[in-house]
PDB file of C-alpha atoms in Angstrom:
ATOM      1  CA  MET A 169       0.293  -0.218  -0.178  1.00 48.00           C
ATOM      2  CA  PHE A 170       2.819   2.230   0.995  1.00 49.00           C
ATOM      3  CA  ILE A 171       4.162   1.710  -2.440  1.00 53.00           C
ATOM      4  CA  VAL A 172       1.201   2.897  -4.303  1.00 50.00           C
ATOM      5  CA  PHE A 173       0.435   6.144  -1.983  1.00 53.00           C
ATOM      6  CA  PHE A 174       4.588   7.053  -3.035  1.00 55.00           C
ATOM      7  CA  ALA A 175       3.604   6.782  -6.513  1.00 54.00           C
ATOM      8  CA  ILE A 176       0.075   8.471  -7.337  1.00 57.00           C
ATOM      9  CA  THR A 177       2.803  11.479  -4.994  1.00 61.00           C
ATOM     10  CA  GLN A 178       5.768  10.986  -7.708  1.00 61.00           C
ATOM     11  CA  ILE A 179       2.714  10.583 -10.414  1.00 61.00           C
ATOM     12  CA  ARG A 180       1.497  14.229  -9.273  1.00 61.00           C
ATOM     13  CA  PHE A 181       4.843  15.713  -8.066  1.00 60.00           C
ATOM     14  CA  ALA A 182       6.403  15.312 -11.859  1.00 57.00           C
ATOM     15  CA  LEU A 183       2.168  16.153 -13.341  1.00 57.00           C
ATOM     16  CA  ARG A 184       3.258  19.881 -12.042  1.00 59.00           C
ATOM     17  CA  PHE A 185       6.218  20.444 -14.613  1.00 53.00           C
ATOM     18  CA  VAL A 186       3.897  20.155 -17.376  1.00 53.00           C
ATOM     19  CA  TYR A 187       2.862  23.779 -16.490  1.00 54.00           C
ATOM     20  CA  SER A 188       6.444  25.315 -16.488  1.00 56.00           C
ATOM     21  CA  ASP A 189       8.527  26.812 -19.681  1.00 57.00           C
ATOM     22  CA  ASN A 190       9.142  24.052 -21.255  1.00 60.00           C
ATOM     23  CA  ALA A 191       6.387  21.540 -21.633  1.00 57.00           C
ATOM     24  CA  LYS A 192       6.901  19.366 -24.495  1.00 58.00           C
ATOM     25  CA  PHE A 193      10.277  18.793 -22.710  1.00 56.00           C
ATOM     26  CA  ASN A 194       8.366  18.226 -19.296  1.00 58.00           C
ATOM     27  CA  ILE A 195       5.591  16.453 -21.228  1.00 60.00           C
ATOM     28  CA  ALA A 196       7.835  13.648 -22.484  1.00 58.00           C
ATOM     29  CA  LEU A 197       9.734  13.858 -19.079  1.00 54.00           C
ATOM     30  CA  CYS A 198       6.630  13.246 -17.088  1.00 53.00           C
ATOM     31  CA  LYS A 199       5.046  10.474 -18.986  1.00 59.00           C
ATOM     32  CA  LYS A 200       7.934   8.376 -18.548  1.00 59.00           C
ATOM     33  CA  TYR A 201       7.981   9.044 -15.195  1.00 58.00           C
ATOM     34  CA  VAL A 202       4.786   8.212 -14.894  1.00 55.00           C
ATOM     35  CA  ILE A 203       5.350   5.181 -16.561  1.00 61.00           C
ATOM     36  CA  LEU A 204       8.297   4.292 -14.511  1.00 53.00           C
ATOM     37  CA  MET A 205       6.073   4.711 -11.329  1.00 55.00           C
ATOM     38  CA  LEU A 206       3.317   2.275 -12.272  1.00 56.00           C
ATOM     39  CA  ALA A 207       5.792  -0.223 -13.161  1.00 56.00           C
ATOM     40  CA  ILE A 208       6.941  -0.150  -9.450  1.00 54.00           C
ATOM     41  CA  THR A 209       3.764  -0.264  -8.153  1.00 52.00           C
ATOM     42  CA  LYS A 210       4.043  -3.187  -9.996  1.00 51.00           C
ATOM     43  CA  LYS A 211       6.716  -5.297  -8.075  1.00 50.00           C
ATOM     44  CA  LYS A 212       6.647  -5.830  -4.704  1.00 45.00           C
ATOM     45  CA  GLU A 213       9.580  -7.541  -2.797  1.00 47.00           C
ATOM     46  CA  GLY A 214      11.385  -7.827  -6.175  1.00 51.00           C
ATOM     47  CA  ARG A 215       8.472  -9.846  -7.242  1.00 53.00           C
ATOM     48  CA  MET A 216       5.344  -8.992 -10.081  1.00 80.00           C
ATOM     49  CA  MET A 217       2.649  -9.055  -8.531  1.00 91.00           C
ATOM     50  CA  LYS A 218       0.327 -11.785 -10.248  1.00 94.00           C
ATOM     51  CA  LYS A 219      -3.156 -11.604 -11.563  1.00 96.00           C
ATOM     52  CA  VAL A 220      -6.155 -14.754 -10.295  1.00 97.00           C
ATOM     53  CA  ILE A 221      -8.998 -14.409 -11.482  1.00 96.00           C
ATOM     54  CA  VAL A 222     -12.190 -16.812  -9.483  1.00 96.00           C
ATOM     55  CA  ALA A 223     -14.245 -17.580 -11.714  1.00 94.00           C
ATOM     56  CA  CYS A 224     -18.132 -18.974 -10.650  1.00 91.00           C
ATOM     57  CA  GLY A 225     -21.312 -19.146 -11.747  1.00 86.00           C
ATOM     58  CA  GLY A 226     -22.921 -15.891 -10.832  1.00 81.00           C
ATOM     59  CA  ALA A 227     -19.150 -13.570  -9.723  1.00 71.00           C
ATOM     60  CA  VAL A 228     -20.784 -13.519  -5.913  1.00 78.00           C
ATOM     61  CA  ALA A 229     -20.906 -16.289  -3.115  1.00 87.00           C
ATOM     62  CA  THR A 230     -18.936 -18.529  -3.915  1.00 91.00           C
ATOM     63  CA  SER A 231     -16.578 -16.719  -6.230  1.00 92.00           C
ATOM     64  CA  THR A 232     -15.747 -14.193  -2.729  1.00 92.00           C
ATOM     65  CA  VAL A 233     -15.279 -17.350  -0.129  1.00 93.00           C
ATOM     66  CA  ALA A 234     -12.112 -18.826  -2.936  1.00 94.00           C
ATOM     67  CA  ALA A 235     -11.266 -15.531  -3.663  1.00 95.00           C
ATOM     68  CA  ASN A 236     -10.932 -14.530   0.235  1.00 95.00           C
ATOM     69  CA  LYS A 237      -8.700 -17.244   0.375  1.00 96.00           C
ATOM     70  CA  ILE A 238      -7.168 -16.932  -2.288  1.00 96.00           C
ATOM     71  CA  ARG A 239      -5.553 -13.279  -0.817  1.00 96.00           C
ATOM     72  CA  GLU A 240      -4.859 -14.903   2.439  1.00 96.00           C
ATOM     73  CA  LEU A 241      -2.905 -17.761   1.430  1.00 96.00           C
ATOM     74  CA  ALA A 242      -0.936 -15.678  -0.483  1.00 95.00           C
ATOM     75  CA  LYS A 243      -0.481 -13.197   2.505  1.00 95.00           C
ATOM     76  CA  ARG A 244       0.127 -15.554   4.320  1.00 95.00           C
ATOM     77  CA  GLU A 245       3.680 -16.988   1.867  1.00 94.00           C
ATOM     78  CA  GLY A 246       4.692 -13.229   0.603  1.00 93.00           C
ATOM     79  CA  ILE A 247       3.359 -14.059  -2.660  1.00 93.00           C
ATOM     80  CA  SER A 248       1.801 -10.201  -3.989  1.00 93.00           C
ATOM     81  CA  VAL A 249      -1.101 -10.915  -5.644  1.00 95.00           C
ATOM     82  CA  GLU A 250      -4.311  -9.574  -7.571  1.00 96.00           C
ATOM     83  CA  VAL A 251      -7.416 -11.072  -7.316  1.00 96.00           C
ATOM     84  CA  SER A 252     -10.035 -10.402  -9.524  1.00 95.00           C
ATOM     85  CA  GLN A 253     -13.805 -12.464  -9.430  1.00 95.00           C
ATOM     86  CA  CYS A 254     -15.863 -12.966 -12.494  1.00 94.00           C
ATOM     87  CA  ARG A 255     -18.766 -15.153 -14.081  1.00 93.00           C
ATOM     88  CA  VAL A 256     -17.498 -18.222 -15.958  1.00 93.00           C
ATOM     89  CA  ASN A 257     -19.073 -17.312 -18.944  1.00 92.00           C
ATOM     90  CA  GLU A 258     -16.744 -13.807 -18.582  1.00 93.00           C
ATOM     91  CA  LEU A 259     -13.237 -15.962 -18.480  1.00 93.00           C
ATOM     92  CA  ASP A 260     -12.710 -15.548 -22.416  1.00 92.00           C
ATOM     93  CA  SER A 261     -13.118 -11.741 -22.314  1.00 93.00           C
ATOM     94  CA  LYS A 262     -10.750 -11.219 -18.775  1.00 91.00           C
ATOM     95  CA  LYS A 263      -8.292 -14.067 -19.103  1.00 91.00           C
ATOM     96  CA  ASP A 264      -5.156 -11.569 -20.933  1.00 91.00           C
ATOM     97  CA  GLY A 265      -2.924 -11.561 -18.540  1.00 92.00           C
ATOM     98  CA  VAL A 266      -3.741 -13.276 -15.231  1.00 95.00           C
ATOM     99  CA  ASP A 267      -1.439 -15.796 -14.286  1.00 95.00           C
ATOM    100  CA  LEU A 268      -4.129 -18.544 -13.188  1.00 96.00           C
ATOM    101  CA  ILE A 269      -7.501 -19.021 -13.054  1.00 96.00           C
ATOM    102  CA  VAL A 270      -9.675 -20.656 -10.025  1.00 96.00           C
ATOM    103  CA  THR A 271     -13.352 -21.572 -10.686  1.00 95.00           C
ATOM    104  CA  THR A 272     -15.370 -23.363  -8.008  1.00 93.00           C
ATOM    105  CA  ALA A 273     -17.488 -24.023 -11.214  1.00 90.00           C
ATOM    106  CA  ARG A 274     -16.494 -26.866 -13.280  1.00 87.00           C
ATOM    107  CA  VAL A 275     -14.903 -26.152 -16.315  1.00 89.00           C
ATOM    108  CA  ARG A 276     -13.240 -28.208 -19.424  1.00 89.00           C
ATOM    109  CA  LYS A 277     -12.588 -25.087 -22.170  1.00 91.00           C
ATOM    110  CA  ASP A 278      -8.288 -24.473 -22.112  1.00 92.00           C
ATOM    111  CA  TYR A 279      -8.152 -21.123 -22.014  1.00 93.00           C
ATOM    112  CA  GLY A 280      -4.197 -21.198 -22.665  1.00 92.00           C
ATOM    113  CA  VAL A 281      -3.642 -20.561 -18.642  1.00 94.00           C
ATOM    114  CA  PRO A 282      -3.515 -22.665 -15.550  1.00 95.00           C
ATOM    115  CA  VAL A 283      -7.033 -23.170 -14.865  1.00 95.00           C
ATOM    116  CA  ILE A 284      -7.839 -24.914 -10.828  1.00 96.00           C
ATOM    117  CA  HIS A 285     -10.966 -26.073  -9.650  1.00 94.00           C
ATOM    118  CA  GLY A 286     -11.591 -24.669  -6.851  1.00 93.00           C
ATOM    119  CA  VAL A 287     -14.723 -25.971  -4.869  1.00 92.00           C
ATOM    120  CA  ALA A 288     -12.185 -27.021  -2.074  1.00 94.00           C
ATOM    121  CA  PHE A 289     -12.915 -23.481  -0.659  1.00 93.00           C
ATOM    122  CA  VAL A 290     -16.016 -23.761  -0.472  1.00 90.00           C
ATOM    123  CA  SER A 291     -16.793 -26.780   0.318  1.00 92.00           C
ATOM    124  CA  GLY A 292     -13.304 -27.478   3.215  1.00 91.00           C
ATOM    125  CA  VAL A 293     -12.836 -30.951   1.556  1.00 93.00           C
ATOM    126  CA  ASN A 294      -8.747 -31.295   0.400  1.00 93.00           C
ATOM    127  CA  ILE A 295      -7.846 -27.645   1.153  1.00 95.00           C
ATOM    128  CA  ALA A 296      -4.534 -28.287   1.776  1.00 95.00           C
ATOM    129  CA  ALA A 297      -3.923 -30.020  -2.046  1.00 96.00           C
ATOM    130  CA  THR A 298      -5.581 -27.207  -3.653  1.00 96.00           C
ATOM    131  CA  GLU A 299      -3.336 -24.867  -1.692  1.00 96.00           C
ATOM    132  CA  GLN A 300      -0.669 -25.766  -2.796  1.00 97.00           C
ATOM    133  CA  ASN A 301      -1.646 -26.579  -6.508  1.00 96.00           C
ATOM    134  CA  ILE A 302      -2.130 -22.357  -6.553  1.00 96.00           C
ATOM    135  CA  LEU A 303       1.069 -22.000  -4.460  1.00 96.00           C
ATOM    136  CA  ASN A 304       3.351 -24.534  -7.369  1.00 95.00           C
ATOM    137  CA  VAL A 305       1.366 -21.774  -9.941  1.00 95.00           C
ATOM    138  CA  LEU A 306       1.881 -18.351  -7.915  1.00 95.00           C
ATOM    139  CA  ASN A 307       5.650 -19.521  -7.893  1.00 92.00           C
ATOM    140  CA  GLN A 308       6.202 -20.155 -11.024  1.00 85.00           C
TER     141      GLN A 308
END
């Protein structure tokens, strides 16, 4: 969180230069600075932030339970992760740039991204194995 706050502060600082005498140079410099600061916010402890999508039928109940468990797991293991939720039928449009898909519904389609069945987070059965499978993907 501190890194994000720091980056926003630095971006504000850089944007002040846009309004000075040499505007063209300052705008180009500002753009590079903003890109650099955004890249820094994606890193935590030298590791890139991993993106995980948790999908279920309605993107509300079971995906929320699974998403919270994945956030807890990642925090416990020191993995920087961004977890979002969606419906299974939205996976095609949201899979770009994602490192892992966890579903609480059965999915047979190949998305070109590792897919893990996460119903264990809802049922409570075989949670350790599911967590290990998720860690194996996130630690790659």
